Amino acid sequence: MAQLTRVSGSVGLITLQNPPVNALSAAVRQGIVDTVKKAVSDPLVKCVVICGQNGVFCGGADIREFGAPMTGPPLVPMIHAIEATNKPVVAAIEGAALGGGLELALGCHYRIIHSKARVGLPEVTLGLLPAAGGSQRLPRLIGVPAALELITTGRHVSAAEALKLGIVDQVTDDNTVDTTVKFALSVVGRSLESRRISTFPCPPVSDLDAVFDVAMQRVRQSARGAIAPVTCVQAVRAAATLPYTQGMKREQELMATLFTSGQARALQYCFFAQRAVSRWSMPSGARWDTSKPRPISKAAVIGLGTMGRGIAVALAQAGLSVVAVETQEKQLMDAKQAVSGMLERGAKRRGVAPALGLVSYSHNIQAVAEADLVIEAVFEDMDLKKKVFQQLSAVCKPGTLLCTNTSSLDVDHLASQTPSPELVVGMHFFAPAHVMKLLEVVYGPRSSPQAVATAMQLGKKMGKVSVAVGNCRGFVGNRMLKPYMEQAFFLLEEGATPELVDQALEEFGFAMGVFRMSDLSGLDVGWRVRKADGLVDPDATSGRSARIRQGRRYSPLGDLLCEQGRFGQKAGRGWYQYDKPGSRVAKPDPWLHNFLEQYRARHGLGVRHIDHQEVLERCLYALINEGFRILEDGIAAGPEDIDAIYVFGYGWPRYRGGPMFYAGMVGLANVLERLEHFHQVHPDVPYLQPCSLLRRLVASGSPPIQKWREVIRKVHSQL
Ligand SMILES: CC(C)(COP(=O)(O)OP(=O)(O)OC[C@H]1O[C@@H](n2cnc3c(N)ncnc32)[C@H](O)[C@@H]1OP(=O)(O)O)[C@@H](O)C(=O)NCCC(=O)NCCSC(=O)C[C@@H](O)CCCCCCCCCCCCC(=O)O
């Protein structure tokens, strides 16, 4: 797992060998300990170079080992032994040196990096801190402010920036190992006293307390309940205030508080879930590894409203040539200006040239004739979308993939408007489409595996976390949102306020509570959908019938607000009030409180005390229950798909791992018991009736989430 060879006569070359990223597994650590010892004791070896196999230096500690008891030599003494050698040890960094990988490099006496490689201490994103000396060495090397920023954000740093910060000694465009071998030979015989970072004093900072106070405030604000960023600040403070040995002791103590925490487990689960969703499968048995995507070089977007503009930007930023079509001339001109602006701002941020030339604009749908793939993003109206699909079928060259950006309409129904339904899939983007990471790729019963593979690959090219899901009302994300929002409305009827519900959800870690979110996205969106579903009945203003629709409990509160023109932020009032239309600062609204009181009185609803726990259980367990139904129905292939959708598209706090992971953490039996209780109290709310898959999992002893697929497979095989 680490190989020692002698090159250029007197250089001991140690190559880490653990594909794909040379993670520091027990075997690799053992290999490093053994090979370093051998190289140091070999009189023919004058200096040592450490590199990684296959163009990657090292992706850090092996995260997969964290769940099991530690075996093999620990990292800290291993790195100390390297630093303490009296022969120069130089790290040859290709690809990436991250986490423990960079900590290993910081234990070396010099670091040479390829210009395309990157370094970083991303432990915080896994709920940890750099506990192989990283929190103590990096501040000593580059100063407290820069180290604080890197360690608390986990940001990856380019080779150029690493050189500027002083993390590396040299950047090369040539063969990194050859360059490093030459460099190592050139420093043989030089004193190593000034190269051991652990012996450096931390560069002094004027007003250290103020620096740490500001950093603590910043992480507390942005972390919204995540403990690792706060602990990282404490670890760097130890570097700045304690001698190295004591600082290391503090680093270990702080790591011990994080290592077995639920947040670390959740974040590490998210790391693997994000990667697992790319290995998609369909109920037909089609899979990611047996379905070949088609090459896409020219794409088209139909409809240049907010979503269409964002999609055009995302496509162009991914390097595709884009035809942007909008039939209304004024809208087309506005869109052209907006898309160019977004491309220019994005390019400035990324330090590249804007891809303005990649987008062409037309008001004629004929312009898409040569596109390999078209994404329809017109208004959410089935008749309009059907018309667009019929036109596209007539215009596009044979084999063009037709995608719809619908957020809930039936993809299969749209596919039936074309002679080639196998070429139709949903590509459900989230606003703003060029920013949000999530993409739901929706396959209908007739979508071909190749169409799914192509949309998934395109999503990846656009930098999205793409999740393949089946076709049903609302797909995965919006389908689960419905019971969640429904419970929030019911809680208002029973005595809660929007502020109370939102506070509970925001303290849980959501960026925004359900009512603030509804004000942001606009209350009229849901109103239109409910109207189309025949749920809105303006005559049913009082009596029990006003709160029962289609045989189940219904809250008309959202409809009543819409009737008053309270559409949310854009109207300056919704569940909250705002200083002016478009303002973002939500303030509690006495009008709304009064309205709720009158509403409850009119319907004879008693007011009771509702606490945060009830808000969380009612809203989140209803959502989770629907997640189990989605798994049971085969709409999502596994819990990781649902969790990735919620973490990357719906603001679910990443340190809670996603709704399905959270259910496992709370205990499936507890979730079941609370749902049973709530369903008993509210028998007219079908969403609270525990799903049979949840019962089944509890009956099978609540297996860990990694084993749910086995139970799901059994359920499907019995259907
Ligand atoms: C490296 C990457 C940038 C590569 O990206 P790329 O896009 O090319 O590839 P993928 O991301 O798709 O990855 C490919 C493949 O590899 C898997 N993988 C990647 N990194 C790791 C890893 N570090 N470990 C295991 N597996 C990894 C990945 O999952 C993919 O496989 P899959 O099957 O899932 O498709 C990119 O991969 C990347 O960013 N990787 C992560 C980098 C990172 O975050 N590194 C930090 C790791 S944590 C760390 O290093 C910790 C150290 O600081 C210190 C550890 C000290 C431990 C001491 C413990 C003391 C505990 C004391 C407590 C005692 C408690 C008590 O009991 O009392």
PDB file of C-alpha atoms in Angstrom, residues 271-469:
ATOM      1  CA  PHE A 271     -20.317  12.635   1.317  1.00  0.00           C
ATOM      2  CA  PHE A 272     -20.943   9.076   0.144  1.00  0.00           C
ATOM      3  CA  ALA A 273     -24.638   9.661  -0.698  1.00  0.00           C
ATOM      4  CA  GLN A 274     -23.668  12.497  -3.049  1.00  0.00           C
ATOM      5  CA  ARG A 275     -21.452  10.052  -4.917  1.00  0.00           C
ATOM      6  CA  ALA A 276     -23.848   7.089  -4.667  1.00  0.00           C
ATOM      7  CA  VAL A 277     -26.646   8.889  -6.533  1.00  0.00           C
ATOM      8  CA  SER A 278     -24.584   8.925  -9.714  1.00  0.00           C
ATOM      9  CA  ARG A 279     -24.828   5.108  -9.724  1.00  0.00           C
ATOM     10  CA  TRP A 280     -28.495   5.231 -10.713  1.00  0.00           C
ATOM     11  CA  SER A 281     -30.794   2.380 -11.584  1.00  0.00           C
ATOM     12  CA  MET A 282     -34.324   2.092 -12.954  1.00  0.00           C
ATOM     13  CA  PRO A 283     -36.992  -0.445 -11.943  1.00  0.00           C
ATOM     14  CA  SER A 284     -36.521  -2.015 -15.409  1.00  0.00           C
ATOM     15  CA  GLY A 285     -33.010  -3.017 -14.323  1.00  0.00           C
ATOM     16  CA  ALA A 286     -31.297  -0.392 -16.506  1.00  0.00           C
ATOM     17  CA  ARG A 287     -28.264   1.028 -14.734  1.00  0.00           C
ATOM     18  CA  TRP A 288     -25.602   3.689 -14.892  1.00  0.00           C
ATOM     19  CA  ASP A 289     -22.865   1.215 -15.785  1.00  0.00           C
ATOM     20  CA  THR A 290     -24.698  -0.475 -18.644  1.00  0.00           C
ATOM     21  CA  SER A 291     -26.272   2.603 -20.282  1.00  0.00           C
ATOM     22  CA  LYS A 292     -24.201   4.728 -22.584  1.00  0.00           C
ATOM     23  CA  PRO A 293     -24.985   8.461 -22.767  1.00  0.00           C
ATOM     24  CA  ARG A 294     -25.220  10.212 -26.137  1.00  0.00           C
ATOM     25  CA  PRO A 295     -22.759  12.997 -26.842  1.00  0.00           C
ATOM     26  CA  ILE A 296     -24.355  16.431 -26.484  1.00  0.00           C
ATOM     27  CA  SER A 297     -22.660  19.489 -27.883  1.00  0.00           C
ATOM     28  CA  LYS A 298     -25.583  21.697 -28.864  1.00  0.00           C
ATOM     29  CA  ALA A 299     -28.490  22.295 -26.512  1.00  0.00           C
ATOM     30  CA  ALA A 300     -31.583  24.468 -26.685  1.00  0.00           C
ATOM     31  CA  VAL A 301     -33.820  26.062 -24.072  1.00  0.00           C
ATOM     32  CA  ILE A 302     -37.425  26.940 -24.828  1.00  0.00           C
ATOM     33  CA  GLY A 303     -38.940  29.699 -22.676  1.00  0.00           C
ATOM     34  CA  LEU A 304     -36.746  32.344 -21.096  1.00  0.00           C
ATOM     35  CA  GLY A 305     -38.465  33.121 -17.831  1.00  0.00           C
ATOM     36  CA  THR A 306     -36.465  32.884 -14.606  1.00  0.00           C
ATOM     37  CA  MET A 307     -35.895  29.129 -14.946  1.00  0.00           C
ATOM     38  CA  GLY A 308     -35.079  29.132 -18.667  1.00  0.00           C
ATOM     39  CA  ARG A 309     -32.516  31.903 -18.213  1.00  0.00           C
ATOM     40  CA  GLY A 310     -30.768  30.056 -15.384  1.00  0.00           C
ATOM     41  CA  ILE A 311     -30.740  26.820 -17.400  1.00  0.00           C
ATOM     42  CA  ALA A 312     -29.231  28.583 -20.421  1.00  0.00           C
ATOM     43  CA  VAL A 313     -26.494  30.010 -18.177  1.00  0.00           C
ATOM     44  CA  ALA A 314     -25.784  26.607 -16.587  1.00  0.00           C
ATOM     45  CA  LEU A 315     -25.501  24.983 -20.031  1.00  0.00           C
ATOM     46  CA  ALA A 316     -23.208  27.681 -21.429  1.00  0.00           C
ATOM     47  CA  GLN A 317     -21.017  27.608 -18.326  1.00  0.00           C
ATOM     48  CA  ALA A 318     -20.633  23.868 -18.918  1.00  0.00           C
ATOM     49  CA  GLY A 319     -19.228  24.683 -22.363  1.00  0.00           C
ATOM     50  CA  LEU A 320     -22.257  23.758 -24.482  1.00  0.00           C
ATOM     51  CA  SER A 321     -23.471  25.816 -27.366  1.00  0.00           C
ATOM     52  CA  VAL A 322     -27.015  26.968 -26.498  1.00  0.00           C
ATOM     53  CA  VAL A 323     -29.935  28.158 -28.599  1.00  0.00           C
ATOM     54  CA  ALA A 324     -32.239  30.176 -26.347  1.00  0.00           C
ATOM     55  CA  VAL A 325     -35.780  30.540 -27.662  1.00  0.00           C
ATOM     56  CA  GLU A 326     -38.484  32.907 -26.457  1.00  0.00           C
ATOM     57  CA  THR A 327     -41.391  33.765 -28.695  1.00  0.00           C
ATOM     58  CA  GLN A 328     -42.181  37.157 -27.126  1.00  0.00           C
ATOM     59  CA  GLU A 329     -39.813  39.793 -28.495  1.00  0.00           C
ATOM     60  CA  LYS A 330     -39.661  41.977 -25.363  1.00  0.00           C
ATOM     61  CA  GLN A 331     -39.102  38.970 -23.085  1.00  0.00           C
ATOM     62  CA  LEU A 332     -36.372  37.756 -25.471  1.00  0.00           C
ATOM     63  CA  MET A 333     -34.522  41.092 -25.279  1.00  0.00           C
ATOM     64  CA  ASP A 334     -34.802  41.186 -21.472  1.00  0.00           C
ATOM     65  CA  ALA A 335     -33.600  37.568 -21.264  1.00  0.00           C
ATOM     66  CA  LYS A 336     -30.606  38.274 -23.489  1.00  0.00           C
ATOM     67  CA  GLN A 337     -29.522  41.075 -21.187  1.00  0.00           C
ATOM     68  CA  ALA A 338     -30.137  38.991 -18.046  1.00  0.00           C
ATOM     69  CA  VAL A 339     -28.317  35.885 -19.360  1.00  0.00           C
ATOM     70  CA  SER A 340     -25.322  37.967 -20.480  1.00  0.00           C
ATOM     71  CA  GLY A 341     -25.192  39.651 -17.069  1.00  0.00           C
ATOM     72  CA  MET A 342     -25.293  36.302 -15.248  1.00  0.00           C
ATOM     73  CA  LEU A 343     -22.573  34.882 -17.504  1.00  0.00           C
ATOM     74  CA  GLU A 344     -20.370  37.943 -16.976  1.00  0.00           C
ATOM     75  CA  ARG A 345     -20.777  37.930 -13.182  1.00  0.00           C
ATOM     76  CA  GLY A 346     -20.175  34.166 -13.007  1.00  0.00           C
ATOM     77  CA  ALA A 347     -17.037  34.430 -15.160  1.00  0.00           C
ATOM     78  CA  LYS A 348     -15.687  37.270 -13.021  1.00  0.00           C
ATOM     79  CA  ARG A 349     -16.192  35.187  -9.874  1.00  0.00           C
ATOM     80  CA  ARG A 350     -14.423  32.202 -11.408  1.00  0.00           C
ATOM     81  CA  GLY A 351     -11.689  34.266 -13.042  1.00  0.00           C
ATOM     82  CA  VAL A 352     -12.462  33.043 -16.578  1.00  0.00           C
ATOM     83  CA  ALA A 353     -13.743  34.619 -19.788  1.00  0.00           C
ATOM     84  CA  PRO A 354     -17.570  34.830 -20.037  1.00  0.00           C
ATOM     85  CA  ALA A 355     -19.098  32.298 -22.431  1.00  0.00           C
ATOM     86  CA  LEU A 356     -21.255  34.947 -24.126  1.00  0.00           C
ATOM     87  CA  GLY A 357     -20.523  33.633 -27.608  1.00  0.00           C
ATOM     88  CA  LEU A 358     -21.935  30.218 -26.778  1.00  0.00           C
ATOM     89  CA  VAL A 359     -25.522  31.474 -26.486  1.00  0.00           C
ATOM     90  CA  SER A 360     -27.590  32.475 -29.500  1.00  0.00           C
ATOM     91  CA  TYR A 361     -31.122  33.853 -29.194  1.00  0.00           C
ATOM     92  CA  SER A 362     -34.182  33.408 -31.343  1.00  0.00           C
ATOM     93  CA  HIS A 363     -37.925  33.977 -31.201  1.00  0.00           C
ATOM     94  CA  ASN A 364     -38.473  31.154 -33.658  1.00  0.00           C
ATOM     95  CA  ILE A 365     -38.688  27.560 -32.461  1.00  0.00           C
ATOM     96  CA  GLN A 366     -37.248  26.448 -35.828  1.00  0.00           C
ATOM     97  CA  ALA A 367     -33.868  27.605 -34.487  1.00  0.00           C
ATOM     98  CA  VAL A 368     -33.601  24.421 -32.382  1.00  0.00           C
ATOM     99  CA  ALA A 369     -33.599  22.138 -35.437  1.00  0.00           C
ATOM    100  CA  GLU A 370     -29.941  21.135 -35.021  1.00  0.00           C
ATOM    101  CA  ALA A 371     -29.918  20.787 -31.215  1.00  0.00           C
ATOM    102  CA  ASP A 372     -28.913  17.427 -29.708  1.00  0.00           C
ATOM    103  CA  LEU A 373     -31.028  18.113 -26.638  1.00  0.00           C
ATOM    104  CA  VAL A 374     -33.832  20.581 -25.902  1.00  0.00           C
ATOM    105  CA  ILE A 375     -35.007  21.655 -22.457  1.00  0.00           C
ATOM    106  CA  GLU A 376     -38.514  23.045 -22.385  1.00  0.00           C
ATOM    107  CA  ALA A 377     -38.942  25.642 -19.604  1.00  0.00           C
ATOM    108  CA  VAL A 378     -42.206  27.358 -20.480  1.00  0.00           C
ATOM    109  CA  PHE A 379     -44.937  28.277 -17.986  1.00  0.00           C
ATOM    110  CA  GLU A 380     -46.139  25.372 -15.806  1.00  0.00           C
ATOM    111  CA  ASP A 381     -49.252  24.613 -17.838  1.00  0.00           C
ATOM    112  CA  MET A 382     -49.896  21.177 -19.327  1.00  0.00           C
ATOM    113  CA  ASP A 383     -51.679  22.409 -22.457  1.00  0.00           C
ATOM    114  CA  LEU A 384     -48.894  24.863 -23.260  1.00  0.00           C
ATOM    115  CA  LYS A 385     -46.187  22.256 -22.637  1.00  0.00           C
ATOM    116  CA  LYS A 386     -48.041  19.718 -24.803  1.00  0.00           C
ATOM    117  CA  LYS A 387     -48.128  22.241 -27.636  1.00  0.00           C
ATOM    118  CA  VAL A 388     -44.389  22.896 -27.288  1.00  0.00           C
ATOM    119  CA  PHE A 389     -43.631  19.172 -27.348  1.00  0.00           C
ATOM    120  CA  GLN A 390     -45.731  18.718 -30.492  1.00  0.00           C
ATOM    121  CA  GLN A 391     -43.865  21.603 -32.155  1.00  0.00           C
ATOM    122  CA  LEU A 392     -40.498  20.230 -31.080  1.00  0.00           C
ATOM    123  CA  SER A 393     -41.330  16.824 -32.516  1.00  0.00           C
ATOM    124  CA  ALA A 394     -41.947  18.462 -35.872  1.00  0.00           C
ATOM    125  CA  VAL A 395     -38.861  20.692 -35.808  1.00  0.00           C
ATOM    126  CA  CYS A 396     -36.043  18.698 -34.199  1.00  0.00           C
ATOM    127  CA  LYS A 397     -33.700  16.390 -36.061  1.00  0.00           C
ATOM    128  CA  PRO A 398     -34.287  12.658 -35.427  1.00  0.00           C
ATOM    129  CA  GLY A 399     -32.815  11.437 -32.148  1.00  0.00           C
ATOM    130  CA  THR A 400     -32.955  14.781 -30.326  1.00  0.00           C
ATOM    131  CA  LEU A 401     -33.570  14.335 -26.611  1.00  0.00           C
ATOM    132  CA  LEU A 402     -36.611  16.276 -25.428  1.00  0.00           C
ATOM    133  CA  CYS A 403     -36.539  17.317 -21.781  1.00  0.00           C
ATOM    134  CA  THR A 404     -39.068  19.147 -19.677  1.00  0.00           C
ATOM    135  CA  ASN A 405     -38.275  21.333 -16.704  1.00  0.00           C
ATOM    136  CA  THR A 406     -41.696  20.740 -15.180  1.00  0.00           C
ATOM    137  CA  SER A 407     -41.706  20.641 -11.386  1.00  0.00           C
ATOM    138  CA  SER A 408     -44.654  18.289 -11.069  1.00  0.00           C
ATOM    139  CA  LEU A 409     -46.513  17.593 -14.319  1.00  0.00           C
ATOM    140  CA  ASP A 410     -46.739  14.108 -15.813  1.00  0.00           C
ATOM    141  CA  VAL A 411     -43.599  13.504 -17.874  1.00  0.00           C
ATOM    142  CA  ASP A 412     -45.134  10.456 -19.520  1.00  0.00           C
ATOM    143  CA  HIS A 413     -48.160  12.436 -20.666  1.00  0.00           C
ATOM    144  CA  LEU A 414     -45.810  14.904 -22.343  1.00  0.00           C
ATOM    145  CA  ALA A 415     -43.853  12.031 -23.855  1.00  0.00           C
ATOM    146  CA  SER A 416     -47.063  10.756 -25.427  1.00  0.00           C
ATOM    147  CA  GLN A 417     -47.197  13.981 -27.509  1.00  0.00           C
ATOM    148  CA  THR A 418     -44.118  12.881 -29.425  1.00  0.00           C
ATOM    149  CA  PRO A 419     -43.478   9.980 -31.820  1.00  0.00           C
ATOM    150  CA  SER A 420     -40.393   9.026 -29.782  1.00  0.00           C
ATOM    151  CA  PRO A 421     -41.446   8.875 -26.108  1.00  0.00           C
ATOM    152  CA  GLU A 422     -38.232   7.011 -25.290  1.00  0.00           C
ATOM    153  CA  LEU A 423     -36.338  10.248 -25.930  1.00  0.00           C
ATOM    154  CA  VAL A 424     -38.300  12.220 -23.320  1.00  0.00           C
ATOM    155  CA  VAL A 425     -37.162  12.812 -19.724  1.00  0.00           C
ATOM    156  CA  GLY A 426     -37.767  15.431 -17.069  1.00  0.00           C
ATOM    157  CA  MET A 427     -34.889  17.681 -16.053  1.00  0.00           C
ATOM    158  CA  HIS A 428     -36.223  19.391 -12.955  1.00  0.00           C
ATOM    159  CA  PHE A 429     -33.925  22.292 -12.068  1.00  0.00           C
ATOM    160  CA  PHE A 430     -34.218  24.360  -8.902  1.00  0.00           C
ATOM    161  CA  ALA A 431     -34.203  28.157  -8.846  1.00  0.00           C
ATOM    162  CA  PRO A 432     -31.844  29.829  -9.505  1.00  0.00           C
ATOM    163  CA  ALA A 433     -30.982  27.084 -11.983  1.00  0.00           C
ATOM    164  CA  HIS A 434     -27.376  28.169 -12.575  1.00  0.00           C
ATOM    165  CA  VAL A 435     -26.686  28.214  -8.826  1.00  0.00           C
ATOM    166  CA  MET A 436     -28.647  25.415  -7.161  1.00  0.00           C
ATOM    167  CA  LYS A 437     -26.788  22.099  -7.072  1.00  0.00           C
ATOM    168  CA  LEU A 438     -29.759  19.761  -7.435  1.00  0.00           C
ATOM    169  CA  LEU A 439     -31.172  18.291 -10.633  1.00  0.00           C
ATOM    170  CA  GLU A 440     -33.971  15.708 -10.576  1.00  0.00           C
ATOM    171  CA  VAL A 441     -33.776  13.602 -13.731  1.00  0.00           C
ATOM    172  CA  VAL A 442     -37.255  12.160 -14.141  1.00  0.00           C
ATOM    173  CA  TYR A 443     -37.775   9.041 -16.197  1.00  0.00           C
ATOM    174  CA  GLY A 444     -41.210   7.935 -17.374  1.00  0.00           C
ATOM    175  CA  PRO A 445     -42.156   4.321 -18.073  1.00  0.00           C
ATOM    176  CA  ARG A 446     -41.084   4.796 -21.682  1.00  0.00           C
ATOM    177  CA  SER A 447     -37.876   6.818 -21.202  1.00  0.00           C
ATOM    178  CA  SER A 448     -34.896   4.918 -22.582  1.00  0.00           C
ATOM    179  CA  PRO A 449     -31.908   4.177 -20.332  1.00  0.00           C
ATOM    180  CA  GLN A 450     -29.809   6.106 -22.843  1.00  0.00           C
ATOM    181  CA  ALA A 451     -31.968   9.210 -22.413  1.00  0.00           C
ATOM    182  CA  VAL A 452     -31.573   8.965 -18.632  1.00  0.00           C
ATOM    183  CA  ALA A 453     -27.822   8.381 -18.913  1.00  0.00           C
ATOM    184  CA  THR A 454     -27.503  11.435 -21.180  1.00  0.00           C
ATOM    185  CA  ALA A 455     -29.453  13.723 -18.848  1.00  0.00           C
ATOM    186  CA  MET A 456     -27.460  12.445 -15.847  1.00  0.00           C
ATOM    187  CA  GLN A 457     -24.181  13.055 -17.635  1.00  0.00           C
ATOM    188  CA  LEU A 458     -25.263  16.514 -18.721  1.00  0.00           C
ATOM    189  CA  GLY A 459     -26.192  17.282 -15.107  1.00  0.00           C
ATOM    190  CA  LYS A 460     -22.716  16.243 -14.014  1.00  0.00           C
ATOM    191  CA  LYS A 461     -21.158  18.446 -16.668  1.00  0.00           C
ATOM    192  CA  MET A 462     -23.155  21.370 -15.285  1.00  0.00           C
ATOM    193  CA  GLY A 463     -21.768  20.613 -11.815  1.00  0.00           C
ATOM    194  CA  LYS A 464     -25.110  19.382 -10.487  1.00  0.00           C
ATOM    195  CA  VAL A 465     -25.866  16.606  -8.054  1.00  0.00           C
ATOM    196  CA  SER A 466     -28.187  14.730 -10.399  1.00  0.00           C
ATOM    197  CA  VAL A 467     -30.654  12.209  -9.015  1.00  0.00           C
ATOM    198  CA  ALA A 468     -32.644   9.881 -11.268  1.00  0.00           C
ATOM    199  CA  VAL A 469     -36.229   9.453 -10.042  1.00  0.00           C
TER     200      VAL A 469
END
